[in-house]
Every structure is written in structure tokens, then in C-alpha cells.
PDB file of C-alpha atoms in Angstrom:
ATOM      1  CA  UNK A  11      52.000  10.868 -51.312  1.00 59.00           C
ATOM      2  CA  UNK A  12      55.343   9.863 -49.768  1.00 55.00           C
ATOM      3  CA  UNK A  13      55.638  13.244 -48.045  1.00 64.00           C
ATOM      4  CA  UNK A  14      52.229  12.864 -46.406  1.00 62.00           C
ATOM      5  CA  UNK A  15      53.153   9.385 -45.136  1.00 57.00           C
ATOM      6  CA  UNK A  16      56.423  10.731 -43.692  1.00 60.00           C
ATOM      7  CA  UNK A  17      54.583  13.668 -42.097  1.00 61.00           C
ATOM      8  CA  UNK A  18      52.013  11.302 -40.587  1.00 58.00           C
ATOM      9  CA  UNK A  19      54.771   9.041 -39.206  1.00 61.00           C
ATOM     10  CA  UNK A  20      56.609  12.043 -37.763  1.00 61.00           C
ATOM     11  CA  UNK A  21      53.413  13.223 -36.047  1.00 63.00           C
ATOM     12  CA  UNK A  22      52.926   9.739 -34.586  1.00 60.00           C
ATOM     13  CA  UNK A  23      56.483   9.744 -33.246  1.00 59.00           C
ATOM     14  CA  UNK A  24      55.897  13.076 -31.480  1.00 60.00           C
ATOM     15  CA  UNK A  25      53.149  11.454 -29.431  1.00 54.00           C
ATOM     16  CA  UNK A  26      55.428   8.567 -28.574  1.00 55.00           C
ATOM     17  CA  UNK A  27      58.165  10.936 -27.519  1.00 61.00           C
ATOM     18  CA  UNK A  28      55.897  12.899 -25.189  1.00 72.00           C
ATOM     19  CA  UNK A  29      54.558   9.636 -23.675  1.00 73.00           C
ATOM     20  CA  UNK A  30      58.120   8.529 -23.014  1.00 76.00           C
ATOM     21  CA  UNK A  31      59.061  11.891 -21.514  1.00 80.00           C
ATOM     22  CA  UNK A  32      56.128  11.688 -19.086  1.00 79.00           C
ATOM     23  CA  UNK A  33      57.092   8.152 -18.120  1.00 77.00           C
ATOM     24  CA  UNK A  34      60.788   8.979 -17.891  1.00 79.00           C
ATOM     25  CA  UNK A  35      60.204  11.875 -15.488  1.00 84.00           C
ATOM     26  CA  UNK A  36      57.635  10.124 -13.289  1.00 85.00           C
ATOM     27  CA  UNK A  37      59.123   8.883  -9.987  1.00 87.00           C
ATOM     28  CA  UNK A  38      56.111   6.585  -9.518  1.00 88.00           C
ATOM     29  CA  UNK A  39      56.680   4.817 -12.843  1.00 88.00           C
ATOM     30  CA  UNK A  40      60.435   4.652 -12.260  1.00 87.00           C
ATOM     31  CA  UNK A  41      59.843   3.020  -8.879  1.00 89.00           C
ATOM     32  CA  UNK A  42      57.399   0.533 -10.411  1.00 91.00           C
ATOM     33  CA  UNK A  43      59.800  -0.418 -13.197  1.00 91.00           C
ATOM     34  CA  UNK A  44      62.731  -0.817 -10.812  1.00 92.00           C
ATOM     35  CA  UNK A  45      60.619  -2.901  -8.416  1.00 95.00           C
ATOM     36  CA  UNK A  46      59.570  -5.158 -11.309  1.00 96.00           C
ATOM     37  CA  UNK A  47      63.221  -5.532 -12.341  1.00 95.00           C
ATOM     38  CA  UNK A  48      64.128  -6.286  -8.732  1.00 96.00           C
ATOM     39  CA  UNK A  49      61.472  -8.991  -8.600  1.00 97.00           C
ATOM     40  CA  UNK A  50      62.620 -10.550 -11.863  1.00 97.00           C
ATOM     41  CA  UNK A  51      66.251 -10.642 -10.726  1.00 96.00           C
ATOM     42  CA  UNK A  52      65.130 -12.104  -7.387  1.00 97.00           C
ATOM     43  CA  UNK A  53      63.243 -14.836  -9.254  1.00 98.00           C
ATOM     44  CA  UNK A  54      66.331 -15.738 -11.293  1.00 97.00           C
ATOM     45  CA  UNK A  55      68.412 -15.731  -8.088  1.00 97.00           C
ATOM     46  CA  UNK A  56      65.900 -18.033  -6.417  1.00 98.00           C
ATOM     47  CA  UNK A  57      66.013 -20.482  -9.341  1.00 97.00           C
ATOM     48  CA  UNK A  58      69.832 -20.507  -9.202  1.00 97.00           C
ATOM     49  CA  UNK A  59      69.744 -21.158  -5.448  1.00 97.00           C
ATOM     50  CA  UNK A  60      67.210 -23.961  -5.875  1.00 97.00           C
ATOM     51  CA  UNK A  61      69.419 -25.538  -8.556  1.00 96.00           C
ATOM     52  CA  UNK A  62      72.461 -25.268  -6.292  1.00 95.00           C
ATOM     53  CA  UNK A  63      70.639 -26.911  -3.378  1.00 95.00           C
ATOM     54  CA  UNK A  64      69.185 -29.598  -5.649  1.00 95.00           C
ATOM     55  CA  UNK A  65      72.610 -30.497  -7.073  1.00 94.00           C
ATOM     56  CA  UNK A  66      74.202 -30.469  -3.615  1.00 92.00           C
ATOM     57  CA  UNK A  67      71.526 -32.824  -2.274  1.00 92.00           C
ATOM     58  CA  UNK A  68      71.970 -35.165  -5.255  1.00 91.00           C
ATOM     59  CA  UNK A  69      75.781 -35.366  -5.139  1.00 87.00           C
ATOM     60  CA  UNK A  70      77.123 -33.949  -1.860  1.00 84.00           C
ATOM     61  CA  UNK A  71      80.317 -35.984  -1.998  1.00 86.00           C
ATOM     62  CA  UNK A  72      81.815 -33.981  -4.892  1.00 85.00           C
ATOM     63  CA  UNK A  73      82.211 -30.682  -3.014  1.00 86.00           C
ATOM     64  CA  UNK A  74      82.295 -27.432  -4.975  1.00 89.00           C
ATOM     65  CA  UNK A  75      82.188 -28.474  -8.623  1.00 88.00           C
ATOM     66  CA  UNK A  76      82.275 -26.033 -11.517  1.00 87.00           C
ATOM     67  CA  UNK A  77      78.523 -26.462 -11.929  1.00 89.00           C
ATOM     68  CA  UNK A  78      77.847 -25.669  -8.267  1.00 92.00           C
ATOM     69  CA  UNK A  79      80.099 -22.620  -8.345  1.00 92.00           C
ATOM     70  CA  UNK A  80      78.300 -21.455 -11.509  1.00 93.00           C
ATOM     71  CA  UNK A  81      74.899 -21.664  -9.823  1.00 94.00           C
ATOM     72  CA  UNK A  82      76.246 -19.968  -6.692  1.00 95.00           C
ATOM     73  CA  UNK A  83      77.680 -17.090  -8.743  1.00 94.00           C
ATOM     74  CA  UNK A  84      74.407 -16.835 -10.665  1.00 95.00           C
ATOM     75  CA  UNK A  85      72.565 -16.591  -7.348  1.00 96.00           C
ATOM     76  CA  UNK A  86      75.028 -13.979  -6.105  1.00 94.00           C
ATOM     77  CA  UNK A  87      74.932 -11.821  -9.263  1.00 93.00           C
ATOM     78  CA  UNK A  88      71.168 -11.798  -9.591  1.00 95.00           C
ATOM     79  CA  UNK A  89      70.569 -11.442  -5.843  1.00 96.00           C
ATOM     80  CA  UNK A  90      72.818  -8.387  -5.622  1.00 93.00           C
ATOM     81  CA  UNK A  91      71.248  -6.864  -8.726  1.00 92.00           C
ATOM     82  CA  UNK A  92      67.816  -7.426  -7.199  1.00 95.00           C
ATOM     83  CA  UNK A  93      68.851  -5.587  -4.037  1.00 94.00           C
ATOM     84  CA  UNK A  94      70.460  -2.776  -6.062  1.00 91.00           C
ATOM     85  CA  UNK A  95      67.233  -2.232  -8.019  1.00 92.00           C
ATOM     86  CA  UNK A  96      65.167  -2.416  -4.837  1.00 92.00           C
ATOM     87  CA  UNK A  97      67.332   0.107  -2.973  1.00 91.00           C
ATOM     88  CA  UNK A  98      68.125   2.305  -5.975  1.00 87.00           C
ATOM     89  CA  UNK A  99      67.009   5.608  -4.431  1.00 86.00           C
ATOM     90  CA  UNK A 100      68.958   4.979  -1.214  1.00 88.00           C
ATOM     91  CA  UNK A 101      72.011   3.937  -3.225  1.00 85.00           C
ATOM     92  CA  UNK A 102      72.003   7.259  -5.072  1.00 83.00           C
ATOM     93  CA  UNK A 103      72.437   9.050  -1.725  1.00 86.00           C
ATOM     94  CA  UNK A 104      75.552   7.088  -0.676  1.00 83.00           C
ATOM     95  CA  UNK A 105      78.684   9.181  -0.236  1.00 84.00           C
ATOM     96  CA  UNK A 106      81.502   9.157  -1.187  1.00 84.00           C
ATOM     97  CA  UNK A 107      80.379   8.580  -4.748  1.00 82.00           C
ATOM     98  CA  UNK A 108      83.048   5.915  -5.294  1.00 85.00           C
ATOM     99  CA  UNK A 109      81.003   3.575  -3.090  1.00 87.00           C
ATOM    100  CA  UNK A 110      78.085   3.938  -5.509  1.00 86.00           C
ATOM    101  CA  UNK A 111      80.333   2.926  -8.389  1.00 84.00           C
ATOM    102  CA  UNK A 112      81.703  -0.068  -6.496  1.00 87.00           C
ATOM    103  CA  UNK A 113      78.249  -1.337  -5.470  1.00 87.00           C
ATOM    104  CA  UNK A 114      76.962  -0.932  -9.027  1.00 85.00           C
ATOM    105  CA  UNK A 115      80.057  -2.527 -10.610  1.00 86.00           C
ATOM    106  CA  UNK A 116      80.437  -5.568  -8.331  1.00 88.00           C
ATOM    107  CA  UNK A 117      77.511  -7.497  -9.900  1.00 86.00           C
ATOM    108  CA  UNK A 118      78.966  -6.877 -13.351  1.00 86.00           C
ATOM    109  CA  UNK A 119      82.371  -8.177 -12.269  1.00 89.00           C
ATOM    110  CA  UNK A 120      80.715 -11.234 -10.726  1.00 89.00           C
ATOM    111  CA  UNK A 121      78.770 -11.699 -13.971  1.00 88.00           C
ATOM    112  CA  UNK A 122      82.056 -11.693 -15.879  1.00 89.00           C
ATOM    113  CA  UNK A 123      83.418 -14.394 -13.580  1.00 92.00           C
ATOM    114  CA  UNK A 124      80.185 -16.392 -13.960  1.00 91.00           C
ATOM    115  CA  UNK A 125      80.341 -16.206 -17.736  1.00 89.00           C
ATOM    116  CA  UNK A 126      84.055 -17.030 -17.791  1.00 90.00           C
ATOM    117  CA  UNK A 127      83.337 -20.019 -15.550  1.00 92.00           C
ATOM    118  CA  UNK A 128      80.714 -21.193 -18.023  1.00 90.00           C
ATOM    119  CA  UNK A 129      83.282 -20.939 -20.828  1.00 90.00           C
ATOM    120  CA  UNK A 130      85.750 -22.866 -18.651  1.00 91.00           C
ATOM    121  CA  UNK A 131      83.142 -25.574 -18.071  1.00 90.00           C
ATOM    122  CA  UNK A 132      82.506 -25.937 -21.809  1.00 91.00           C
ATOM    123  CA  UNK A 133      86.234 -25.914 -22.570  1.00 91.00           C
ATOM    124  CA  UNK A 134      86.894 -28.659 -20.002  1.00 90.00           C
ATOM    125  CA  UNK A 135      84.164 -30.829 -21.510  1.00 91.00           C
ATOM    126  CA  UNK A 136      85.460 -30.209 -25.032  1.00 93.00           C
ATOM    127  CA  UNK A 137      89.093 -30.903 -24.109  1.00 92.00           C
ATOM    128  CA  UNK A 138      88.159 -34.057 -22.207  1.00 91.00           C
ATOM    129  CA  UNK A 139      86.112 -35.314 -25.171  1.00 92.00           C
ATOM    130  CA  UNK A 140      89.144 -34.771 -27.423  1.00 91.00           C
ATOM    131  CA  UNK A 141      91.497 -36.374 -24.864  1.00 90.00           C
ATOM    132  CA  UNK A 142      93.478 -33.125 -24.603  1.00 90.00           C
ATOM    133  CA  UNK A 143      95.062 -31.978 -21.358  1.00 90.00           C
ATOM    134  CA  UNK A 144      92.996 -29.443 -19.378  1.00 87.00           C
ATOM    135  CA  UNK A 145      95.917 -28.424 -17.147  1.00 89.00           C
ATOM    136  CA  UNK A 146      96.176 -24.873 -18.541  1.00 90.00           C
ATOM    137  CA  UNK A 147      92.456 -24.049 -18.523  1.00 91.00           C
ATOM    138  CA  UNK A 148      91.982 -23.227 -14.826  1.00 91.00           C
ATOM    139  CA  UNK A 149      95.175 -21.129 -14.522  1.00 94.00           C
ATOM    140  CA  UNK A 150      94.040 -19.181 -17.612  1.00 93.00           C
ATOM    141  CA  UNK A 151      90.620 -18.648 -16.016  1.00 93.00           C
ATOM    142  CA  UNK A 152      92.222 -17.307 -12.826  1.00 94.00           C
ATOM    143  CA  UNK A 153      94.682 -15.124 -14.743  1.00 95.00           C
ATOM    144  CA  UNK A 154      92.032 -13.532 -16.955  1.00 91.00           C
ATOM    145  CA  UNK A 155      89.774 -12.871 -13.954  1.00 93.00           C
ATOM    146  CA  UNK A 156      92.696 -11.437 -11.997  1.00 95.00           C
ATOM    147  CA  UNK A 157      93.569  -9.048 -14.823  1.00 92.00           C
ATOM    148  CA  UNK A 158      89.977  -7.846 -15.207  1.00 90.00           C
ATOM    149  CA  UNK A 159      89.568  -7.324 -11.449  1.00 92.00           C
ATOM    150  CA  UNK A 160      92.965  -5.578 -11.159  1.00 93.00           C
ATOM    151  CA  UNK A 161      92.124  -3.142 -13.946  1.00 89.00           C
ATOM    152  CA  UNK A 162      88.744  -2.365 -12.394  1.00 88.00           C
ATOM    153  CA  UNK A 163      90.223  -1.873  -8.914  1.00 91.00           C
ATOM    154  CA  UNK A 164      92.840   0.442 -10.443  1.00 90.00           C
ATOM    155  CA  UNK A 165      90.066   2.458 -12.104  1.00 85.00           C
ATOM    156  CA  UNK A 166      88.203   2.666  -8.771  1.00 88.00           C
ATOM    157  CA  UNK A 167      91.343   3.851  -7.011  1.00 89.00           C
ATOM    158  CA  UNK A 168      91.942   6.503  -9.669  1.00 86.00           C
ATOM    159  CA  UNK A 169      88.302   7.575  -9.383  1.00 83.00           C
ATOM    160  CA  UNK A 170      88.589   7.749  -5.596  1.00 86.00           C
ATOM    161  CA  UNK A 171      91.858   9.675  -5.779  1.00 86.00           C
ATOM    162  CA  UNK A 172      90.704  12.130  -8.454  1.00 81.00           C
ATOM    163  CA  UNK A 173      86.969  11.953  -9.196  1.00 78.00           C
ATOM    164  CA  UNK A 174      86.832  12.946 -12.851  1.00 77.00           C
ATOM    165  CA  UNK A 175      84.016  12.308 -15.292  1.00 78.00           C
ATOM    166  CA  UNK A 176      86.566  10.945 -17.782  1.00 81.00           C
ATOM    167  CA  UNK A 177      87.524   8.132 -15.396  1.00 77.00           C
ATOM    168  CA  UNK A 178      83.848   7.224 -14.864  1.00 76.00           C
ATOM    169  CA  UNK A 179      83.348   7.067 -18.630  1.00 80.00           C
ATOM    170  CA  UNK A 180      86.554   5.039 -19.027  1.00 78.00           C
ATOM    171  CA  UNK A 181      85.366   2.586 -16.366  1.00 76.00           C
ATOM    172  CA  UNK A 182      81.979   2.157 -18.061  1.00 77.00           C
ATOM    173  CA  UNK A 183      83.667   1.734 -21.449  1.00 81.00           C
ATOM    174  CA  UNK A 184      85.923  -0.929 -19.926  1.00 76.00           C
ATOM    175  CA  UNK A 185      82.861  -2.851 -18.735  1.00 71.00           C
ATOM    176  CA  UNK A 186      81.075  -2.413 -22.038  1.00 75.00           C
ATOM    177  CA  UNK A 187      84.161  -3.459 -24.001  1.00 75.00           C
ATOM    178  CA  UNK A 188      84.753  -6.786 -22.326  1.00 69.00           C
ATOM    179  CA  UNK A 189      81.028  -7.556 -22.208  1.00 67.00           C
ATOM    180  CA  UNK A 190      80.846  -6.911 -25.928  1.00 70.00           C
ATOM    181  CA  UNK A 191      83.860  -9.172 -26.478  1.00 69.00           C
ATOM    182  CA  UNK A 192      82.180 -11.933 -24.436  1.00 63.00           C
ATOM    183  CA  UNK A 193      78.969 -11.817 -26.446  1.00 62.00           C
ATOM    184  CA  UNK A 194      80.620 -11.412 -29.838  1.00 66.00           C
ATOM    185  CA  UNK A 195      82.104 -14.882 -29.520  1.00 54.00           C
ATOM    186  CA  UNK A 196      78.699 -16.241 -30.424  1.00 47.00           C
TER     187      UNK A 196
END
């Protein structure tokens, strides 16, 4: 009885696998999916821009607050990702290959800064509520961002100097590692 259920499930998975293979190798479906992703990122970018404009119109006298910078970075990250998904095929033809890596990695770096800015915003609110000095928060924010950007630029330079698959993998692992660390805090 159990063997027949397992055999039936395995047969069902074969059909799923072939469906996925057809979809995965279809340029038409790939284009559709990437255009949908581009549209979704553009929608998020538009919402961030609307929020930024709305806040600026409400309180223009405060200049660039943390909240405004957050919405601007959100607009920037999602706008660039939208364009990357829209121009994906053209981007794959860019040479030297290092330029492809830079264009694909910039939104992720900006996302890191956006997320770190959000953490800074929460930390400032928390410290102010506890009547603790916030003097060291902004320098820490700048230092952490500087370190992350310096490491990534160093990896790009190494990749440009000696294009090796190991360096590409190391760069992607670096991104994955700090993104995992960011999300594991919750």
C-alpha cells in the first residue's frame, strides 16, 4: 500500500518536473516572468516615491530626515531592480563581464544601506525613549556601510583583474552571508 502511494507520488512529480523544464527553457515565459517582476518592482518604487513626495510636502522644513532618505533609497533600489529585470537580455550582453556584476550588485548594496538605515531609525527611537545618547549610532551606521562597500569593491577589483569563477562565487556568498545575518536578527 505504502509503496503504491510512493510510486504514484513519484509519477506525479515527473509531470511537474517536465512542466518546469518546459517553462524554464521557454524564452517567452522567461520574458513574461521578468516583465511581471519588473512591473512589481516599479510599483513598489512608485509607492516609495509617492511617500517621499508626500512627506516632503507635509514637512519641507526638516530637510533630509532618516525617513525621507529611507523612502528615497527604497525608490532607488526598487527602481533599479525594475530596470534590471526589464533590460535583462541586454544586460547579459554587456562586456566586460565585470560591468554585469556591478549593475546586478548595486541594488543589493543599496538594499543593505536601506535596511541598515531602517535599523538606525529604530535604534534612534529606542535610545531616545530610554534617554540614552545616540551619538555613536550614525558613525556606526557609516562605518558598517563603508566596510561592506569596501569589501564588495575589493571583490569587484579582484574579479576585474583576474576573472575567476571562485571570485564570483565568493562575491555571491558575501552578499548571501550578510543578507542572512540581517534577516536572522528577527
